[in-house]
CSV table of C-alpha atoms in Angstrom, one decimal:
chain,number,residue,atom,x,y,z
A,161,UNK,CA,12.1,14.8,-1.7
A,162,UNK,CA,9.5,16.4,-3.9
A,163,UNK,CA,6.0,14.5,-4.6
A,164,UNK,CA,4.3,14.8,-8.6
A,165,UNK,CA,1.5,16.6,-9.2
A,166,UNK,CA,-1.6,14.1,-10.3
A,167,UNK,CA,-2.8,14.9,-14.2
A,168,UNK,CA,-6.5,15.0,-14.4
A,169,UNK,CA,-7.0,13.2,-17.7
A,170,UNK,CA,-7.7,9.6,-17.7
A,171,UNK,CA,-5.3,7.1,-16.7
A,172,UNK,CA,-5.3,5.7,-20.4
A,173,UNK,CA,-4.2,9.1,-22.2
A,174,UNK,CA,-1.5,9.5,-19.8
A,175,UNK,CA,0.5,6.2,-20.3
A,176,UNK,CA,-0.1,6.0,-24.0
A,177,UNK,CA,2.5,7.5,-26.5
A,178,UNK,CA,1.5,10.7,-28.1
A,179,UNK,CA,2.2,8.2,-31.5
A,180,UNK,CA,3.1,4.7,-32.7
A,181,UNK,CA,3.6,2.0,-29.6
A,182,UNK,CA,2.6,-1.5,-29.8
A,183,UNK,CA,-1.2,-2.2,-30.1
A,184,UNK,CA,-3.0,-4.4,-27.0
A,185,UNK,CA,-6.4,-5.9,-27.8
A,186,UNK,CA,-9.0,-7.2,-25.2
A,187,UNK,CA,-8.8,-11.0,-25.4
A,188,UNK,CA,-12.4,-11.3,-24.9
A,189,UNK,CA,-13.8,-9.3,-27.1
A,190,UNK,CA,-10.5,-8.7,-29.8
A,191,UNK,CA,-11.2,-4.9,-29.3
A,192,UNK,CA,-8.2,-2.4,-29.4
A,193,UNK,CA,-7.8,-1.3,-25.6
A,194,UNK,CA,-5.2,0.9,-26.2
A,195,UNK,CA,-1.1,1.4,-27.2
A,196,UNK,CA,2.1,0.8,-24.8
A,197,UNK,CA,5.2,2.7,-25.4
A,198,UNK,CA,8.3,0.2,-26.0
A,199,UNK,CA,11.5,1.2,-24.3
A,200,UNK,CA,15.0,0.4,-25.5
A,201,UNK,CA,17.6,-1.2,-24.1
A,202,UNK,CA,19.2,2.5,-23.8
A,203,UNK,CA,15.7,3.7,-22.2
A,204,UNK,CA,16.5,0.8,-19.3
A,205,UNK,CA,19.8,1.7,-18.7
A,206,UNK,CA,18.6,5.5,-18.2
A,207,UNK,CA,16.1,4.4,-16.3
A,208,UNK,CA,18.5,2.3,-13.6
A,209,UNK,CA,20.6,5.5,-13.7
A,210,UNK,CA,17.9,7.7,-12.5
A,211,UNK,CA,16.7,5.1,-9.8
A,212,UNK,CA,20.5,4.4,-8.4
A,213,UNK,CA,20.9,8.4,-8.1
A,214,UNK,CA,17.7,8.9,-6.1
A,215,UNK,CA,18.1,5.6,-4.0
A,216,UNK,CA,20.3,7.3,-1.4
A,217,UNK,CA,18.0,9.9,-0.7
A,218,UNK,CA,15.1,7.8,-0.6
A,219,UNK,CA,16.8,5.7,2.0
A,220,UNK,CA,17.7,8.5,4.0
A,221,UNK,CA,13.9,9.3,4.6
A,222,UNK,CA,13.0,8.1,8.0
A,223,UNK,CA,10.9,4.4,7.9
A,224,UNK,CA,7.8,6.7,9.2
A,225,UNK,CA,7.7,8.7,6.1
A,226,UNK,CA,7.9,6.0,3.6
A,227,UNK,CA,5.4,4.4,5.8
A,228,UNK,CA,3.2,7.4,5.1
A,229,UNK,CA,4.2,7.5,1.4
A,230,UNK,CA,2.8,3.9,0.9
A,231,UNK,CA,-0.2,4.3,2.6
A,232,UNK,CA,-1.1,7.9,0.7
A,233,UNK,CA,-0.1,5.6,-2.7
A,234,UNK,CA,-2.8,3.1,-1.2
A,235,UNK,CA,-5.5,6.2,-1.0
A,236,UNK,CA,-4.6,7.3,-4.2
A,237,UNK,CA,-5.4,3.6,-5.8
A,238,UNK,CA,-8.2,4.0,-4.1
A,239,UNK,CA,-9.4,7.1,-5.7
A,240,UNK,CA,-8.9,5.3,-9.1
A,241,UNK,CA,-10.0,1.7,-8.2
A,242,UNK,CA,-12.8,1.5,-10.7
A,243,UNK,CA,-11.0,3.2,-13.8
A,244,UNK,CA,-8.1,0.6,-12.9
A,245,UNK,CA,-10.5,-2.4,-12.8
A,246,UNK,CA,-12.2,-1.7,-15.8
A,247,UNK,CA,-8.8,-1.0,-17.7
A,248,UNK,CA,-7.4,-4.4,-16.1
A,249,UNK,CA,-10.6,-6.3,-17.1
A,250,UNK,CA,-10.3,-4.8,-20.9
A,251,UNK,CA,-6.2,-5.9,-21.1
A,252,UNK,CA,-6.5,-9.4,-19.3
A,253,UNK,CA,-9.8,-10.2,-19.6
A,254,UNK,CA,-10.5,-11.3,-15.9
A,255,UNK,CA,-14.5,-10.2,-14.8
A,256,UNK,CA,-14.7,-7.1,-12.9
A,257,UNK,CA,-16.6,-9.6,-10.2
A,258,UNK,CA,-15.8,-12.5,-8.2
A,259,UNK,CA,-12.4,-12.8,-7.5
A,260,UNK,CA,-10.7,-10.7,-10.1
A,261,UNK,CA,-10.6,-7.4,-11.2
A,262,UNK,CA,-12.4,-5.3,-8.9
A,263,UNK,CA,-10.5,-7.7,-6.4
A,264,UNK,CA,-6.9,-7.6,-7.3
A,265,UNK,CA,-7.3,-3.5,-7.2
A,266,UNK,CA,-8.6,-3.7,-3.9
A,267,UNK,CA,-6.2,-6.3,-3.0
A,268,UNK,CA,-3.3,-4.1,-4.3
A,269,UNK,CA,-4.5,-1.1,-1.4
A,270,UNK,CA,-4.5,-3.8,0.9
A,271,UNK,CA,-0.9,-5.0,0.5
A,272,UNK,CA,0.3,-1.3,0.4
A,273,UNK,CA,-0.9,-0.4,3.9
A,274,UNK,CA,0.1,-3.9,5.3
A,275,UNK,CA,3.6,-3.4,4.1
A,276,UNK,CA,3.3,0.1,5.4
A,277,UNK,CA,2.8,-1.5,9.1
A,278,UNK,CA,5.8,-3.5,8.8
A,279,UNK,CA,8.4,-2.2,10.6
A,280,UNK,CA,12.1,-4.2,10.6
A,281,UNK,CA,13.9,-3.7,13.9
A,282,UNK,CA,17.6,-4.2,14.4
A,283,UNK,CA,18.1,-8.0,16.5
A,284,UNK,CA,20.3,-7.7,18.8
A,285,UNK,CA,22.1,-11.4,18.5
A,286,UNK,CA,24.8,-11.1,21.6
A,287,UNK,CA,24.6,-8.9,24.2
A,288,UNK,CA,27.3,-9.7,26.8
A,289,UNK,CA,30.5,-9.0,28.4
A,290,UNK,CA,32.6,-9.8,25.8
A,291,UNK,CA,30.9,-8.4,23.1
A,292,UNK,CA,27.8,-6.9,21.4
A,293,UNK,CA,26.3,-7.8,18.2
A,294,UNK,CA,23.6,-6.7,16.8
A,295,UNK,CA,22.1,-7.1,12.9
A,296,UNK,CA,20.4,-4.3,10.7
A,297,UNK,CA,18.8,-4.2,8.0
A,298,UNK,CA,20.1,-2.5,5.2
A,299,UNK,CA,18.5,-1.2,1.8
A,300,UNK,CA,19.8,-3.2,-1.1
A,301,UNK,CA,19.8,-0.5,-3.6
A,302,UNK,CA,17.9,-0.9,-7.0
A,303,UNK,CA,15.2,-3.5,-7.6
A,304,UNK,CA,14.6,-5.0,-10.8
A,305,UNK,CA,10.9,-6.3,-10.6
A,306,UNK,CA,9.6,-8.7,-13.4
A,307,UNK,CA,6.2,-9.2,-13.4
A,308,UNK,CA,3.5,-11.8,-15.1
A,309,UNK,CA,0.3,-11.3,-16.9
A,310,UNK,CA,-2.5,-13.3,-14.7
A,311,UNK,CA,-2.3,-10.5,-12.2
A,312,UNK,CA,-0.3,-7.6,-13.2
A,313,UNK,CA,-1.3,-5.1,-11.0
A,314,UNK,CA,-1.1,-7.2,-7.6
A,315,UNK,CA,1.9,-9.1,-8.0
A,316,UNK,CA,3.8,-6.0,-9.1
A,317,UNK,CA,2.8,-4.3,-5.8
A,318,UNK,CA,3.9,-7.6,-4.1
A,319,UNK,CA,7.6,-6.7,-5.6
A,320,UNK,CA,7.0,-2.8,-5.4
A,321,UNK,CA,5.9,-2.2,-1.7
A,322,UNK,CA,8.1,-3.9,0.5
A,323,UNK,CA,11.1,-3.1,-1.8
A,324,UNK,CA,10.3,1.0,-1.4
A,325,UNK,CA,9.2,0.1,2.6
A,326,UNK,CA,13.2,-0.7,2.8
A,327,UNK,CA,14.4,2.2,1.1
A,328,UNK,CA,15.0,0.4,-2.4
A,329,UNK,CA,14.5,1.9,-5.5
A,330,UNK,CA,12.4,0.1,-8.3
A,331,UNK,CA,12.5,-0.5,-12.1
A,332,UNK,CA,9.7,-2.3,-13.2
A,333,UNK,CA,9.2,-4.5,-16.3
A,334,UNK,CA,5.9,-5.6,-16.5
A,335,UNK,CA,4.9,-8.3,-18.9
A,336,UNK,CA,4.3,-7.8,-22.6
A,337,UNK,CA,0.8,-9.4,-22.7
A,338,UNK,CA,-0.5,-6.7,-19.8
A,339,UNK,CA,1.6,-3.6,-19.7
A,340,UNK,CA,-1.4,-1.3,-19.8
A,341,UNK,CA,-2.7,-2.4,-16.4
A,342,UNK,CA,0.9,-2.2,-14.8
A,343,UNK,CA,1.6,1.3,-16.3
A,344,UNK,CA,-1.7,2.7,-15.4
A,345,UNK,CA,-0.8,1.3,-11.4
A,346,UNK,CA,2.5,2.9,-11.5
A,347,UNK,CA,1.2,5.9,-12.8
A,348,UNK,CA,-1.2,6.4,-10.2
A,349,UNK,CA,1.6,5.2,-7.4
A,350,UNK,CA,3.6,7.8,-8.6
A,351,UNK,CA,1.4,10.7,-7.7
A,352,UNK,CA,2.2,9.8,-4.3
A,353,UNK,CA,5.8,8.6,-4.2
A,354,UNK,CA,9.1,11.1,-5.2
A,355,UNK,CA,10.1,11.0,-8.4
A,356,UNK,CA,12.3,8.4,-10.0
A,357,UNK,CA,11.8,6.0,-7.0
A,358,UNK,CA,9.5,3.9,-9.2
A,359,UNK,CA,10.1,3.5,-12.7
A,360,UNK,CA,8.6,1.4,-15.4
A,361,UNK,CA,10.0,0.0,-18.4
A,362,UNK,CA,7.5,-2.0,-20.9
A,363,UNK,CA,9.2,-3.3,-23.7
A,364,UNK,CA,10.5,-6.8,-25.5
A,365,UNK,CA,13.1,-9.4,-23.8
A,366,UNK,CA,16.0,-7.7,-24.6
A,367,UNK,CA,14.5,-5.2,-21.7
A,368,UNK,CA,14.2,-7.7,-19.4
A,369,UNK,CA,17.2,-9.4,-20.4
A,370,UNK,CA,19.5,-6.2,-19.6
A,371,UNK,CA,17.3,-5.2,-16.4
A,372,UNK,CA,18.4,-9.2,-15.2
A,373,UNK,CA,21.9,-8.5,-16.3
A,374,UNK,CA,22.1,-4.6,-15.6
A,375,UNK,CA,25.6,-4.2,-13.0
A,376,UNK,CA,23.7,-1.6,-11.0
A,377,UNK,CA,20.4,-3.5,-9.9
A,378,UNK,CA,21.4,-5.2,-6.7
A,379,UNK,CA,18.2,-7.5,-7.1
A,380,UNK,CA,15.4,-9.3,-9.2
A,381,UNK,CA,12.3,-10.1,-8.3
A,382,UNK,CA,10.2,-12.3,-10.6
A,383,UNK,CA,7.0,-14.0,-10.8
A,384,UNK,CA,6.6,-16.2,-13.9
A,385,UNK,CA,7.2,-19.8,-15.5
A,386,UNK,CA,10.2,-21.7,-14.0
A,387,UNK,CA,11.4,-21.9,-17.6
A,388,UNK,CA,11.7,-17.8,-17.6
A,389,UNK,CA,13.1,-18.1,-14.2
A,390,UNK,CA,15.8,-20.3,-15.1
A,391,UNK,CA,16.9,-17.8,-17.8
A,392,UNK,CA,16.5,-15.3,-15.7
A,393,UNK,CA,18.7,-16.8,-12.8
A,394,UNK,CA,21.3,-17.6,-15.6
A,395,UNK,CA,21.3,-13.9,-16.5
A,396,UNK,CA,21.9,-12.4,-13.3
A,397,UNK,CA,24.4,-14.8,-12.0
A,398,UNK,CA,27.4,-12.9,-13.5
A,399,UNK,CA,26.6,-10.1,-11.5
A,400,UNK,CA,25.7,-12.2,-8.2
A,401,UNK,CA,22.4,-10.5,-7.8
A,402,UNK,CA,19.6,-11.2,-4.7
A,403,UNK,CA,16.7,-12.7,-5.9
A,404,UNK,CA,13.2,-13.9,-5.2
A,405,UNK,CA,11.9,-15.9,-7.7
A,406,UNK,CA,7.9,-17.2,-7.4
A,407,UNK,CA,7.9,-19.6,-10.5
A,408,UNK,CA,5.3,-22.1,-11.7
A,409,UNK,CA,3.3,-24.2,-9.8
A,410,UNK,CA,0.9,-27.5,-10.3
A,411,UNK,CA,-0.8,-27.1,-6.9
A,412,UNK,CA,-2.3,-30.5,-5.4
A,413,UNK,CA,-5.4,-30.9,-3.2
A,414,UNK,CA,-6.2,-34.0,-1.5
A,415,UNK,CA,-10.0,-34.7,-0.2
A,416,UNK,CA,-9.8,-37.0,2.9
A,417,UNK,CA,-12.5,-39.7,3.2
A,418,UNK,CA,-14.2,-37.7,6.3
A,419,UNK,CA,-14.8,-34.8,4.1
A,420,UNK,CA,-18.7,-33.1,3.3
A,421,UNK,CA,-18.2,-32.8,-0.5
A,422,UNK,CA,-21.1,-30.3,-0.9
A,423,UNK,CA,-20.0,-28.3,2.5
A,424,UNK,CA,-16.3,-28.0,0.3
A,425,UNK,CA,-17.5,-28.0,-3.4
A,426,UNK,CA,-17.4,-23.9,-3.5
A,427,UNK,CA,-13.8,-23.6,-1.6
A,428,UNK,CA,-12.4,-25.9,-3.9
A,429,UNK,CA,-13.7,-24.5,-6.7
A,430,UNK,CA,-12.4,-21.3,-6.3
A,431,UNK,CA,-9.4,-22.7,-5.5
A,432,UNK,CA,-8.6,-24.2,-8.8
A,433,UNK,CA,-10.6,-21.5,-11.1
A,434,UNK,CA,-9.7,-18.5,-9.4
A,435,UNK,CA,-8.9,-16.0,-12.4
A,436,UNK,CA,-10.3,-18.6,-14.4
A,437,UNK,CA,-7.2,-21.5,-13.2
A,438,UNK,CA,-4.8,-18.9,-14.7
A,439,UNK,CA,-2.8,-18.1,-10.9
A,440,UNK,CA,0.4,-19.8,-10.1
A,441,UNK,CA,-0.7,-21.4,-7.1
A,442,UNK,CA,-4.3,-22.4,-7.9
A,443,UNK,CA,-5.4,-26.1,-7.0
A,444,UNK,CA,-4.6,-27.8,-10.2
A,445,UNK,CA,-4.9,-31.5,-9.7
A,446,UNK,CA,-7.6,-32.8,-6.9
A,447,UNK,CA,-7.2,-36.1,-5.6
A,448,UNK,CA,-10.4,-37.7,-4.0
A,449,UNK,CA,-10.9,-40.8,-2.3
A,450,UNK,CA,-13.2,-43.6,-4.0
A,451,UNK,CA,-15.7,-43.4,-1.7
A,452,UNK,CA,-16.2,-39.6,-2.1
A,453,UNK,CA,-15.5,-39.5,-5.7
A,454,UNK,CA,-18.9,-39.4,-7.4
A,455,UNK,CA,-20.1,-37.1,-4.6
A,456,UNK,CA,-17.1,-34.8,-5.3
A,457,UNK,CA,-17.4,-34.7,-9.1
A,458,UNK,CA,-21.2,-34.0,-8.8
A,459,UNK,CA,-20.9,-31.4,-6.2
A,460,UNK,CA,-18.1,-29.8,-8.5
A,461,UNK,CA,-20.1,-29.6,-11.9
A,462,UNK,CA,-22.7,-28.2,-10.1
A,463,UNK,CA,-21.0,-25.2,-8.9
A,464,UNK,CA,-19.5,-25.1,-12.4
A,465,UNK,CA,-22.9,-24.6,-13.9
A,466,UNK,CA,-23.8,-21.4,-11.4
A,467,UNK,CA,-20.7,-19.8,-12.6
A,468,UNK,CA,-21.1,-17.7,-15.5
A,469,UNK,CA,-18.0,-17.2,-17.9
A,470,UNK,CA,-18.3,-14.3,-20.6
A,471,UNK,CA,-16.4,-10.8,-21.2
A,472,UNK,CA,-15.4,-9.1,-18.2
A,473,UNK,CA,-17.2,-6.0,-18.4
A,474,UNK,CA,-20.4,-7.7,-18.2
A,475,UNK,CA,-21.6,-7.5,-14.3
A,476,UNK,CA,-22.9,-11.2,-14.4
A,477,UNK,CA,-19.7,-13.1,-15.3
A,478,UNK,CA,-17.3,-14.3,-12.7
A,479,UNK,CA,-14.9,-16.4,-15.5
A,480,UNK,CA,-13.3,-14.9,-18.3
A,481,UNK,CA,-11.0,-15.8,-21.5
A,482,UNK,CA,-7.6,-17.2,-21.3
A,483,UNK,CA,-5.5,-14.1,-21.1
A,484,UNK,CA,-3.8,-15.1,-24.8
A,485,UNK,CA,-4.0,-17.6,-27.5
A,486,UNK,CA,-0.5,-19.6,-26.6
A,487,UNK,CA,-1.8,-20.2,-23.4
A,488,UNK,CA,-5.7,-20.9,-24.5
A,489,UNK,CA,-3.6,-23.9,-26.9
A,490,UNK,CA,-2.0,-25.2,-24.2
A,491,UNK,CA,-4.9,-26.0,-22.1
A,492,UNK,CA,-6.6,-27.1,-25.1
A,493,UNK,CA,-3.6,-29.4,-25.9
A,494,UNK,CA,-3.6,-30.7,-22.6
A,495,UNK,CA,-7.2,-31.4,-22.3
A,496,UNK,CA,-7.4,-33.1,-25.8
A,497,UNK,CA,-4.6,-35.6,-24.6
A,498,UNK,CA,-6.7,-36.6,-21.8
A,499,UNK,CA,-9.8,-36.8,-23.7
A,500,UNK,CA,-7.6,-38.8,-25.9
A,501,UNK,CA,-6.3,-41.1,-22.9
A,502,UNK,CA,-10.2,-42.3,-22.2
A,503,UNK,CA,-10.6,-39.5,-19.6
A,504,UNK,CA,-14.1,-38.6,-18.9
A,505,UNK,CA,-15.1,-34.8,-19.7
A,506,UNK,CA,-17.5,-34.0,-16.5
A,507,UNK,CA,-18.3,-30.3,-18.0
A,508,UNK,CA,-16.7,-28.2,-20.6
A,509,UNK,CA,-14.1,-29.3,-23.1
A,510,UNK,CA,-15.4,-28.3,-26.3
A,511,UNK,CA,-14.3,-24.9,-26.8
A,512,UNK,CA,-15.5,-23.3,-30.0
A,513,UNK,CA,-12.2,-22.3,-31.8
A,514,UNK,CA,-14.0,-19.8,-34.0
A,515,UNK,CA,-15.8,-17.8,-31.0
A,516,UNK,CA,-14.9,-14.2,-30.9
A,517,UNK,CA,-12.0,-14.3,-27.8
A,518,UNK,CA,-9.8,-16.9,-26.2
A,519,UNK,CA,-12.4,-18.9,-24.4
A,520,UNK,CA,-11.7,-21.8,-22.9
A,521,UNK,CA,-15.0,-23.3,-21.3
A,522,UNK,CA,-14.8,-24.4,-17.3
A,523,UNK,CA,-13.6,-28.2,-17.7
A,524,UNK,CA,-13.9,-30.7,-15.1
A,525,UNK,CA,-12.2,-34.1,-16.1
A,526,UNK,CA,-12.6,-37.6,-14.1
A,527,UNK,CA,-11.4,-40.8,-14.3
A,528,UNK,CA,-8.0,-39.8,-15.3
A,529,UNK,CA,-4.7,-41.6,-15.1
A,530,UNK,CA,-2.5,-39.9,-12.3
A,531,UNK,CA,0.2,-39.3,-14.7
A,532,UNK,CA,-1.7,-38.2,-17.3
A,533,UNK,CA,-0.1,-35.0,-18.9
A,534,UNK,CA,-3.3,-32.9,-17.6
A,535,UNK,CA,-2.3,-33.9,-14.2
A,536,UNK,CA,1.4,-33.9,-14.2
A,537,UNK,CA,1.8,-30.5,-16.5
A,538,UNK,CA,0.7,-27.2,-15.8
A,539,UNK,CA,-2.5,-26.2,-17.4
A,540,UNK,CA,-2.7,-22.3,-16.1
A,541,UNK,CA,-6.5,-22.2,-17.5
A,542,UNK,CA,-10.2,-23.2,-16.9
A,543,UNK,CA,-9.4,-27.4,-16.5
A,544,UNK,CA,-9.0,-29.3,-13.1
A,545,UNK,CA,-8.3,-33.0,-13.7
A,546,UNK,CA,-9.8,-35.4,-10.6
A,547,UNK,CA,-7.6,-38.3,-10.1
A,548,UNK,CA,-9.3,-41.3,-7.9
A,549,UNK,CA,-7.4,-42.8,-5.1
A,550,UNK,CA,-7.7,-45.8,-2.7
A,551,UNK,CA,-4.9,-45.6,-0.7
A,552,UNK,CA,-4.0,-42.2,1.3
A,553,UNK,CA,-0.2,-43.2,1.1
A,554,UNK,CA,-0.2,-43.4,-2.8
A,555,UNK,CA,-2.4,-39.9,-3.6
A,556,UNK,CA,0.3,-38.1,-1.1
A,557,UNK,CA,3.1,-39.8,-2.8
A,558,UNK,CA,1.3,-38.7,-6.3
A,559,UNK,CA,1.2,-35.3,-4.9
A,560,UNK,CA,5.1,-34.7,-3.8
A,561,UNK,CA,6.1,-36.7,-7.1
A,562,UNK,CA,6.4,-33.5,-9.2
A,563,UNK,CA,9.6,-31.0,-9.6
A,564,UNK,CA,7.1,-28.3,-8.7
A,565,UNK,CA,5.8,-27.3,-5.4
A,566,UNK,CA,4.6,-24.0,-4.6
A,567,UNK,CA,1.2,-24.7,-2.6
A,568,UNK,CA,-0.8,-27.7,-2.0
A,569,UNK,CA,-4.0,-28.2,0.5
A,570,UNK,CA,-6.0,-31.1,2.2
A,571,UNK,CA,-9.3,-31.1,3.0
A,572,UNK,CA,-11.2,-33.2,5.7
A,573,UNK,CA,-13.1,-32.7,8.8
A,574,UNK,CA,-10.3,-34.2,11.6
A,575,UNK,CA,-8.5,-31.1,12.6
A,576,UNK,CA,-5.6,-33.5,13.9
A,577,UNK,CA,-5.7,-35.9,10.6
A,578,UNK,CA,-5.8,-33.0,7.9
A,579,UNK,CA,-2.4,-31.4,10.0
A,580,UNK,CA,-0.9,-34.6,9.7
A,581,UNK,CA,-1.6,-35.3,6.1
A,582,UNK,CA,-0.7,-31.3,5.7
A,583,UNK,CA,2.9,-32.1,7.1
A,584,UNK,CA,3.8,-34.5,4.6
A,585,UNK,CA,3.2,-32.9,1.6
A,586,UNK,CA,6.2,-31.2,-0.1
A,587,UNK,CA,5.5,-27.1,-1.2
A,588,UNK,CA,5.9,-23.6,0.2
A,589,UNK,CA,2.4,-23.4,1.4
A,590,UNK,CA,-0.5,-25.7,2.8
A,591,UNK,CA,-3.8,-25.1,3.3
A,592,UNK,CA,-6.6,-27.0,5.2
A,593,UNK,CA,-9.8,-26.7,3.9
A,594,UNK,CA,-8.7,-23.8,1.5
A,595,UNK,CA,-6.5,-23.3,-1.2
A,596,UNK,CA,-4.4,-20.1,-2.4
A,597,UNK,CA,-5.4,-18.1,0.9
A,598,UNK,CA,-2.5,-15.8,0.8
A,599,UNK,CA,-2.2,-13.0,3.7
A,600,UNK,CA,0.0,-9.9,3.4
A,601,UNK,CA,1.3,-10.9,6.9
A,602,UNK,CA,2.1,-14.7,6.1
A,603,UNK,CA,5.6,-16.0,4.1
A,604,UNK,CA,4.7,-16.9,0.9
A,605,UNK,CA,7.1,-18.6,-1.6
A,606,UNK,CA,7.8,-22.3,-3.4
A,607,UNK,CA,9.7,-25.6,-3.0
A,608,UNK,CA,12.0,-27.6,-5.4
A,609,UNK,CA,11.5,-25.8,-8.6
A,610,UNK,CA,9.0,-23.5,-8.0
A,611,UNK,CA,11.3,-20.9,-7.0
A,612,UNK,CA,13.1,-19.6,-4.0
A,613,UNK,CA,13.0,-16.9,-1.4
A,614,UNK,CA,9.7,-15.5,0.4
A,615,UNK,CA,7.0,-12.5,0.1
A,616,UNK,CA,4.9,-10.7,2.5
A,617,UNK,CA,5.7,-9.6,6.0
A,618,UNK,CA,8.7,-9.3,7.9
A,619,UNK,CA,10.1,-12.1,6.0
A,620,UNK,CA,9.7,-10.4,3.2
A,621,UNK,CA,11.3,-7.0,4.0
A,622,UNK,CA,14.5,-9.4,5.0
A,623,UNK,CA,14.2,-10.5,1.0
A,624,UNK,CA,14.8,-7.2,0.4
A,625,UNK,CA,17.5,-5.6,2.9
A,626,UNK,CA,20.9,-6.5,3.4
A,627,UNK,CA,21.6,-8.1,6.2
A,628,UNK,CA,24.7,-5.8,8.3
A,629,UNK,CA,26.0,-7.3,11.5
A,630,UNK,CA,28.1,-4.8,13.6
A,631,UNK,CA,30.2,-6.3,16.5
A,632,UNK,CA,32.0,-4.2,19.4
């Protein structure tokens, strides 16, 4: 298969339409970042047709050659890492430093290389005189990837890398809030990949709906809100598509009474405020025993005061704006409702609504009712409710009572006790003395209405493959 040549112009120039297109503005400054082309449903149909036509040839390429292509794509990303990080910071708002833009681009490289190293071998299920059964893992065909605006590059890679590794072709529909980041990512990847194995289709909701319903798309991979996920599931039902759905979360963290507040404060803070709280598997509600409550609150305030928020391209900042105005309003409304309920604001909670950019100050909320809206509804922004408990069983009950269950965490010093509490939590992943610590080798997915299917590692490869048993 022929690999495309790499153009020499800047990425932003290469991905923008010659004229027209929809303007994308920096959520930190309001400045114009660039323009994105808007594909139509007809364009989507053409893209799927190209991907379908190319897929058998890509599937016929050896596993080793596909691994080499992913590694070459990783090298191409490394060569453009700073340019990609700057574009990501301008479009999404996240700072260059901290667990943000440069981190995200680096994670894309790591995930490509890790996925290239995984090999899904046939499994001998039965081998005896009566017969032999071998389970093989075949490509599905065309995978439709629908991504979010919070980690637009990294989550796209989570969808793209395993799909390509297993011989599928991929059609990507990026979020309308952050299309430029994903278009630039795919522009770079395609300098190392054969033509038409990976195609981007930026566009409105009708394009995403058609992708979900398209009869020639074998699987949909979606990361985003539970509400949108339910709509996609319904749309895809008529063609009985395979699906991986990583949906909304409202992750609970439980601090045990033997924890060391000062030692854990930094990790708890960044578990909650990574990407300024705009992460599906961020810590979004923290349960703290009465005996440690004041110490934990004080330690978290200290970390917050030392974590500057501002324009992403300014090197000192590690927290940025909320990516878009609707999400900013959700955060503002939830914090306002907490204030009205009598909760105590430890820091933040007083946004300047006339300021440039969608900045919401880092906010810690104490003395809050465990069933207040800021606790029970996903804020997806820089606000953390800290709930006091006196009975551990009650805290576990509170942690488990919501309809979403993506991640959770337990914080303490006794390994046996933290393991016991972790086993009682309902979630796709539970971390001990950390939160959101994903690894490309370790399966990741949700429970309850946080979705189904898993990503990463060998298990993730199986999710983008058709099991095929041959028995003789």
